Each structure stands twice: as structure tokens, then as C-alpha cells.
Short mmCIF file of C-alpha atoms and ligand atoms in Angstrom, two decimals:
data_model
loop_
_atom_site.label_atom_id
_atom_site.label_comp_id
_atom_site.label_asym_id
_atom_site.label_seq_id
_atom_site.Cartn_x
_atom_site.Cartn_y
_atom_site.Cartn_z
CA MET A 1 112.88 38.80 70.31
CA ASP A 2 116.21 40.59 69.09
CA SER A 3 117.81 38.19 66.51
CA ARG A 4 121.28 39.39 67.80
CA TYR A 5 120.08 37.57 71.31
CA LEU A 6 122.72 34.49 71.77
CA GLY A 7 119.49 32.03 73.04
CA LYS A 8 117.59 33.26 69.95
CA LEU A 9 120.34 32.29 67.40
CA VAL A 10 121.09 28.63 69.25
CA GLU A 11 117.52 27.99 69.04
CA GLU A 12 117.73 28.49 65.18
CA GLU A 13 121.03 27.14 64.78
CA LEU A 14 120.92 24.02 66.79
CA GLY A 15 117.35 23.54 67.71
CA ASP A 16 116.70 20.53 69.94
CA ARG A 17 120.37 19.58 70.12
CA THR A 18 120.97 21.83 73.49
CA ARG A 19 118.73 19.46 75.17
CA ILE A 20 121.40 16.83 75.54
CA TRP A 21 122.75 19.50 78.27
CA LYS A 22 121.12 18.10 81.52
CA ARG A 23 124.24 19.56 83.96
CA LYS A 24 123.54 21.86 86.45
CA ASP A 25 127.48 22.37 87.11
CA LEU A 26 130.62 22.05 85.37
CA ILE A 27 133.34 20.26 86.93
CA GLY A 28 135.25 18.15 84.94
CA LEU A 29 135.88 17.13 80.77
CA GLY A 30 136.13 13.52 82.39
CA ASP A 31 132.59 13.82 82.87
CA LEU A 32 131.32 15.25 79.60
CA SER A 33 130.24 12.92 76.88
CA LYS A 34 131.49 14.07 73.03
CA ASP A 35 128.30 15.47 71.63
CA GLU A 36 127.98 17.75 75.35
CA ILE A 37 131.94 18.79 74.39
CA MET A 38 130.69 19.24 70.92
CA LEU A 39 127.62 21.54 71.97
CA VAL A 40 129.71 23.86 73.88
CA MET A 41 132.10 24.35 71.02
CA GLU A 42 128.90 25.11 68.94
CA ILE A 43 127.72 27.95 71.01
CA ALA A 44 130.86 29.18 71.42
CA GLY A 45 131.28 29.50 67.29
CA ILE A 46 128.31 31.30 68.02
CA ALA A 47 129.42 33.62 70.84
CA ARG A 48 132.25 34.18 68.70
CA ARG A 49 130.71 36.24 65.94
CA GLU A 50 130.67 39.48 64.77
CA PRO A 51 128.69 41.78 66.01
CA PRO A 52 128.55 39.45 68.97
CA PRO A 53 125.16 38.28 70.53
CA PHE A 54 124.24 39.26 73.48
CA VAL A 55 121.69 39.69 76.94
CA ASP A 56 120.22 36.47 77.62
CA LEU A 57 121.29 36.36 81.46
CA SER A 58 119.87 39.69 82.67
CA GLY A 59 118.60 39.60 86.16
CA LYS A 60 121.38 36.67 86.96
CA LYS A 61 124.12 37.30 89.21
CA VAL A 62 127.36 35.48 88.56
CA VAL A 63 130.27 34.92 91.46
CA THR A 64 133.63 34.45 91.17
CA LEU A 65 135.46 32.74 93.93
CA PHE A 66 139.48 32.60 93.30
CA TYR A 67 141.23 31.14 96.33
CA GLU A 68 144.14 31.24 93.76
CA PRO A 69 145.76 33.74 91.68
CA SER A 70 144.00 34.24 87.89
CA THR A 71 144.06 36.86 85.54
CA ARG A 72 142.85 35.23 82.30
CA THR A 73 140.18 32.79 83.79
CA ARG A 74 138.54 35.21 86.40
CA THR A 75 138.67 38.32 83.87
CA SER A 76 137.16 36.24 81.19
CA PHE A 77 134.61 34.92 83.12
CA GLU A 78 133.55 38.81 84.06
CA VAL A 79 133.55 39.38 80.48
CA ALA A 80 131.76 36.53 79.61
CA ALA A 81 129.05 37.24 81.76
CA LYS A 82 128.52 41.17 81.37
CA ALA A 83 128.22 40.37 77.60
CA LEU A 84 125.40 37.90 78.40
CA GLY A 85 124.01 40.51 80.20
CA ALA A 86 124.81 39.36 83.97
CA GLU A 87 125.60 40.96 87.05
CA VAL A 88 129.14 40.04 88.53
CA ILE A 89 130.50 39.71 91.98
CA ASN A 90 133.78 38.99 92.26
CA ILE A 91 135.12 38.14 95.64
CA ALA A 92 138.50 39.01 97.13
CA VAL A 93 139.14 36.14 99.27
CA GLU A 94 141.94 38.12 100.93
CA THR A 95 139.61 40.69 102.07
CA SER A 96 136.82 38.49 102.75
CA SER A 97 135.66 37.04 106.07
CA VAL A 98 137.71 33.67 104.84
CA GLN A 99 140.86 35.96 106.61
CA LYS A 100 138.42 35.26 110.04
CA GLY A 101 138.28 31.40 109.47
CA GLU A 102 134.87 31.34 107.46
CA SER A 103 134.57 27.81 105.84
CA LEU A 104 134.15 27.33 102.35
CA GLY A 105 130.55 25.62 102.72
CA ASP A 106 130.23 28.79 105.08
CA THR A 107 131.26 31.21 102.36
CA ALA A 108 129.31 29.31 99.46
CA LYS A 109 126.19 29.12 101.29
CA THR A 110 126.04 32.92 102.54
CA LEU A 111 126.81 33.81 98.50
CA ARG A 112 123.73 31.75 97.28
CA ALA A 113 121.87 33.51 100.24
CA ILE A 114 122.74 36.92 98.88
CA GLY A 115 121.51 35.98 95.95
CA ALA A 116 124.27 34.55 93.42
CA SER A 117 122.94 32.77 90.67
CA CYS A 118 125.94 30.79 89.87
CA ILE A 119 129.45 30.42 91.26
CA VAL A 120 132.84 30.02 89.19
CA ILE A 121 135.60 28.59 91.81
CA ARG A 122 139.03 28.23 91.96
CA HIS A 123 140.97 26.37 94.64
CA ARG A 124 144.06 24.72 95.32
CA VAL A 125 142.55 21.66 96.50
CA SER A 126 141.28 18.95 94.04
CA GLY A 127 137.84 18.19 94.32
CA VAL A 128 136.73 21.53 96.20
CA PRO A 129 134.08 22.53 93.10
CA HIS A 130 132.50 18.78 93.31
CA MET A 131 132.09 19.24 97.11
CA LEU A 132 130.27 22.86 96.61
CA SER A 133 128.10 21.35 93.73
CA LYS A 134 126.47 18.89 96.09
CA MET A 135 126.38 21.65 98.94
CA LEU A 136 124.25 24.15 96.48
CA ASP A 137 121.25 24.28 94.51
CA ILE A 138 122.79 26.64 91.95
CA PRO A 139 125.69 26.01 89.29
CA VAL A 140 129.13 25.58 90.23
CA ILE A 141 131.61 26.11 87.59
CA ASN A 142 135.32 24.95 87.90
CA GLY A 143 137.61 27.91 87.40
CA GLY A 144 140.34 25.25 88.46
CA ASP A 145 140.88 22.96 91.24
CA GLY A 146 144.45 21.79 92.44
CA MET A 147 146.15 19.40 89.87
CA HIS A 148 142.65 17.61 89.13
CA GLU A 149 140.99 19.94 86.04
CA HIS A 150 140.56 23.48 84.50
CA PRO A 151 137.66 22.56 82.13
CA THR A 152 136.84 26.02 80.54
CA GLN A 153 141.08 25.98 79.68
CA GLY A 154 140.05 22.61 78.15
CA LEU A 155 137.52 23.95 76.19
CA LEU A 156 138.96 26.64 74.82
CA ASP A 157 141.75 25.15 73.95
CA LEU A 158 139.92 22.38 71.84
CA PHE A 159 137.81 25.65 70.18
CA THR A 160 141.20 26.93 69.40
CA ILE A 161 142.62 23.72 67.52
CA ILE A 162 139.30 23.45 65.71
CA GLN A 163 139.64 27.05 64.86
CA HIS A 164 143.09 26.64 63.18
CA LYS A 165 142.73 22.83 61.66
CA GLY A 166 138.56 22.37 61.08
CA LYS A 167 138.89 18.97 62.82
CA VAL A 168 140.11 17.32 65.79
CA GLU A 169 140.34 13.68 65.15
CA GLY A 170 143.67 12.13 64.04
CA LEU A 171 145.52 15.24 64.50
CA LYS A 172 149.08 15.22 66.39
CA VAL A 173 148.69 16.95 69.81
CA LEU A 174 151.91 17.34 71.54
CA ILE A 175 151.38 18.34 75.42
CA VAL A 176 155.10 19.30 76.93
CA GLY A 177 156.44 20.44 80.06
CA ASP A 178 155.40 19.64 83.62
CA ILE A 179 152.30 17.26 83.27
CA ALA A 180 151.91 15.54 86.62
CA HIS A 181 150.83 18.90 88.39
CA SER A 182 148.87 20.23 85.36
CA ARG A 183 144.90 20.60 85.73
CA VAL A 184 144.89 21.78 82.11
CA ALA A 185 146.67 18.56 81.00
CA ARG A 186 144.10 16.54 82.39
CA SER A 187 141.41 18.76 80.81
CA ASN A 188 142.92 18.77 77.25
CA ILE A 189 143.58 14.88 77.07
CA TRP A 190 140.11 13.74 78.31
CA ALA A 191 138.60 16.25 75.51
CA LEU A 192 141.32 15.50 72.93
CA SER A 193 141.22 11.64 73.45
CA LYS A 194 137.10 11.51 73.43
CA LEU A 195 137.35 13.84 69.92
CA GLY A 196 139.79 10.83 68.37
CA ALA A 197 143.17 13.16 68.42
CA ASN A 198 146.44 11.50 69.02
CA VAL A 199 147.63 12.54 72.14
CA PHE A 200 151.30 12.66 72.85
CA VAL A 201 153.11 14.07 76.15
CA PHE A 202 156.53 14.96 76.86
CA GLY A 203 158.60 16.24 79.98
CA PRO A 204 161.10 14.74 82.69
CA PRO A 205 160.02 11.63 83.60
CA THR A 206 159.43 12.99 86.79
CA LEU A 207 157.00 15.03 85.45
CA VAL A 208 155.27 12.72 83.44
CA PRO A 209 153.16 10.15 85.05
CA LYS A 210 152.11 7.03 83.82
CA TRP A 211 148.69 7.26 84.36
CA VAL A 212 148.31 9.90 81.25
CA GLU A 213 148.31 6.24 79.50
CA ARG A 214 145.50 4.99 80.86
CA MET A 215 143.87 8.10 79.69
CA GLY A 216 144.37 7.16 75.85
CA ALA A 217 147.65 9.49 75.85
CA LYS A 218 151.31 7.90 74.61
CA ILE A 219 154.42 9.02 76.65
CA CYS A 220 157.45 10.57 74.39
CA ARG A 221 160.93 9.34 75.17
CA SER A 222 162.42 11.98 72.62
CA PRO A 223 162.27 15.28 71.04
CA GLU A 224 161.99 13.65 68.12
CA GLU A 225 159.25 11.40 68.92
CA ALA A 226 157.43 14.35 70.45
CA PHE A 227 157.75 16.90 68.02
CA ARG A 228 157.73 15.31 64.50
CA ASP A 229 154.89 16.20 62.57
CA ALA A 230 153.22 17.62 65.26
CA ASP A 231 149.88 19.27 64.43
CA VAL A 232 149.73 21.25 67.82
CA VAL A 233 152.35 21.92 70.75
CA ASN A 234 150.48 22.66 73.98
CA VAL A 235 153.38 24.00 76.49
CA LEU A 236 152.53 23.98 79.96
CA ARG A 237 153.78 26.31 82.69
CA MET A 238 156.26 24.63 85.20
CA GLN A 239 153.79 24.41 88.36
CA PHE A 240 157.00 25.39 90.91
CA GLU A 241 154.13 26.16 93.70
CA ARG A 242 152.68 22.71 93.42
CA GLN A 243 156.27 20.85 93.37
CA ARG A 244 157.84 19.51 96.47
CA GLY A 245 161.23 20.00 95.20
CA GLY A 246 163.77 17.59 93.63
CA LEU A 247 161.88 16.66 90.79
CA ILE A 248 164.30 18.33 88.29
CA PRO A 249 168.37 18.85 88.74
CA SER A 250 167.58 22.62 88.12
CA VAL A 251 165.62 25.21 86.08
CA LYS A 252 168.69 25.57 83.86
CA GLU A 253 168.92 21.89 83.14
CA PHE A 254 165.01 21.74 82.57
CA SER A 255 165.22 24.57 79.91
CA ARG A 256 168.09 22.99 78.19
CA LEU A 257 166.16 19.75 77.60
CA PHE A 258 162.25 20.61 77.76
CA MET A 259 161.92 24.45 76.44
CA VAL A 260 160.20 24.65 73.40
CA ASP A 261 162.19 26.39 70.88
CA GLU A 262 162.88 27.17 67.23
CA GLU A 263 164.91 23.94 67.01
CA LYS A 264 162.07 21.89 68.71
CA LEU A 265 159.30 23.63 67.00
CA SER A 266 160.74 22.96 63.69
CA MET A 267 160.04 19.53 63.77
CA ALA A 268 156.79 19.60 63.90
CA LYS A 269 154.44 20.33 60.90
CA GLU A 270 154.86 23.71 59.28
CA ASP A 271 151.40 25.05 60.01
CA VAL A 272 151.76 23.45 63.73
CA CYS A 273 149.44 25.73 66.49
CA LEU A 274 151.51 26.27 69.18
CA MET A 275 149.53 27.16 72.39
CA HIS A 276 150.21 27.78 76.09
CA PRO A 277 147.52 28.43 78.61
CA GLY A 278 149.46 31.17 80.30
CA PRO A 279 150.80 32.69 82.38
CA MET A 280 154.05 31.70 80.51
CA ASN A 281 157.39 30.95 82.12
CA ARG A 282 159.80 33.04 79.49
CA GLY A 283 163.11 31.35 79.12
CA ILE A 284 161.86 28.27 80.93
CA GLU A 285 159.06 26.37 79.44
CA ILE A 286 158.67 28.33 76.25
CA ASP A 287 161.41 30.23 74.39
CA PRO A 288 160.34 34.13 74.08
CA ALA A 289 161.28 33.97 69.91
CA VAL A 290 158.72 31.29 69.44
CA ALA A 291 155.83 32.69 72.27
CA ASP A 292 155.69 35.44 70.27
CA GLY A 293 156.08 34.23 66.69
CA ARG A 294 154.28 33.27 63.45
CA ARG A 295 152.85 29.73 64.63
CA SER A 296 151.68 31.16 68.17
CA CYS A 297 148.11 30.78 68.53
CA ILE A 298 148.38 31.90 72.35
CA LEU A 299 146.60 35.41 72.32
CA GLU A 300 143.68 33.50 70.55
CA GLN A 301 143.57 31.08 73.04
CA VAL A 302 142.67 33.82 75.59
CA GLU A 303 140.20 35.41 72.81
CA ASN A 304 138.29 32.28 72.54
CA GLY A 305 138.28 32.16 76.20
CA VAL A 306 135.33 34.69 76.68
CA ALA A 307 133.07 32.97 73.71
CA VAL A 308 133.70 29.48 75.60
CA ARG A 309 132.62 30.69 78.88
CA MET A 310 129.76 32.45 77.10
CA ALA A 311 128.86 29.26 76.28
CA VAL A 312 129.00 27.55 79.46
CA LEU A 313 127.25 30.55 81.16
CA TYR A 314 124.21 30.03 78.75
CA LEU A 315 124.01 26.38 78.93
CA LEU A 316 123.94 26.42 82.98
CA LEU A 317 122.02 29.45 83.43
CA GLY A 318 120.14 30.64 80.06
CA GLU A 319 116.54 30.07 78.92
CA GLY A 320 117.61 27.10 76.83
CA GLY A 321 119.92 25.36 79.55
CA ALA A 322 119.65 23.18 82.36
CA ARG A 323 118.55 26.19 84.46
CA GLY A 324 116.35 28.50 82.36
N1 LIG B 401 144.96 29.49 81.95
C1 LIG B 401 144.86 30.22 83.52
O1 LIG B 401 144.13 29.78 84.11
O2 LIG B 401 145.06 31.75 83.34
P1 LIG B 401 144.83 32.26 84.99
O3 LIG B 401 145.62 31.47 86.05
O4 LIG B 401 145.59 33.89 84.82
O5 LIG B 401 143.55 32.12 84.82
#
């Protein structure tokens, strides 16, 4: 076997450790153990190498079924799957039989009958990937469900932090903005807490729910408490499409108090890693000057998304994985 096959490199370098992965699906990071999360990190580290490893998934068909818009997640799943030699079928929900009233379950079972090896789903309703995983005998990957989880975003954020800081344990990680409506916040808090980071959240009280404390995060009451000595600042998008209204006095007021700009970022550590899952609302939650500045890791996050999704596809579909 060619020495650059991802499966061969993983087998040589990680040996039996891949056996801890027994999952058919990836639904959320709340379900994963610290060891499972670290396994994804290690495989993504191998996938990220130059020259990149290749072809493990020839003959597999990865279907993306997105009921909400996406640029990064859908495209990087496609790039990752193709890099591993899989075929990719992107279902355009707007021109599919969903528009004739076909149910989600019937759509998924139809795709399975056509030969899908795996379905990556994004849906506005929390719990849809879990529901599909119970209906189908093929892997289901959550590409973001409502306000619940976005596990591959959480994993690529973690990978980016490890790449920059060499560790997670003991870091001060601040998540700032619209926490209440963010599936990215949930996936990040689960993963970071399991790996021993000190997770802080900051935003308007109407957008910072108390339940984050039960997940292990600390709620900050002032910019000083939030930003001082932060190792990582992860800025979240204002999820206007999920808000019911009346949660902030005005967008202008929100930006004045909570937008991450040079003044706030200067309280963090000099080598702070500034992150944003994208898409950004420039001038609302993040000042373009810092988004494009020297501490920004935002495009690295996007780049790392491909390697992390290669690792996930390998674990779910590859010869070393649960379905291999
Ligand atoms: N971060 C993220 O999920 O981006 P997309 O909506 O572009 O996929």
C-alpha cells in the first residue's frame, strides 16, 4: 500500500488507538469522550501534512443534504471527501423533491437506496441528525442542527487552538457574542471543558443563558473580566435569523458594547488567537481591523476544517474506522 495513504499513516502512527472509535455517527461533542476528541485531533494532524495523504474512500458516496445555507461546512466536506477519493453528491434542497412535500425521512431513505454511504446533514431544527441516525444504517454527520451542535466546527476550532498554543488544558478561552442561539458555542464549550480549558462567555445578558454554567463555562459581567489575559477569543455571529426580536436595544448599541475591536483585544495576551467560525458580520460582532489583523486565525480555521472533516470521514467510513 502507498505510504501516503491516510489509513496506512494512521495505522503506523496510532496503531490500536483508533479502536476506541466505535461510533456509526457524529451527532455532537457532548457525546464524545476526551480520548475520542483527541483521536480526531491526531488523525486531522496527519491529514493536514504536506504532501497530503490520499485515497482511502474510493467507492464511497458522501451525500451532503443542507436545509440551511452554508459556504464553509458544505464545501470543506466536499473537498475532504474528494481528497480521500470518495464521490460527493450535493443535494440542492431548493430544487429537490423536498419542494413537493417529501419528508426528511423519505428523502434520506431515498438517498440511501440510491447508494449513499454517508449523509452530512444541516437543518434548522435541533435533533434532526439524531433522528436520521436512528432511521438509517449508514453514518450520519451533523453539519449543524438548529441551536444544538455543530460538532465539526467545534473540532476544527479545537484543532486551531492546539496548532497555535500546543495545548488546551489551562488556557483561558473566551467565547463572545450571541451564545444563546449558537450551536458553535455548545460544541466549543463541550470540547474545551472536556480538555481542561477555562471557558468564559461574554455577551448581552439576554443572549447568555445560565445553562452555560452547567456545561462548565463562567459568565463574565464586564469586558475587563472577559478579555483580560485571554489566550483565545472566539467571536460568534449574531444569529439574527434565530432571534425572536427584543433581545438587544439596537444593533448599533450591541456593537458599541460587545463588538470585538482593538481596545478590547488589547486586554488579552499579546499572542491571543482571534477566532470566528464565520460567516462574519463585519462591524457588528467583529471590527474588520482585528478580523484582518495580525492575531486573526480565522482563515486558518477554514483551512483546518478540511483536515478535521477528512479525519471524521476516515473514522466513520475508512478501513480503520467503525464502518471499514
Ligand atoms: N461556520 C460555518 O458553519 O459556516 P457555514 O455556514 O458557511 O458552513
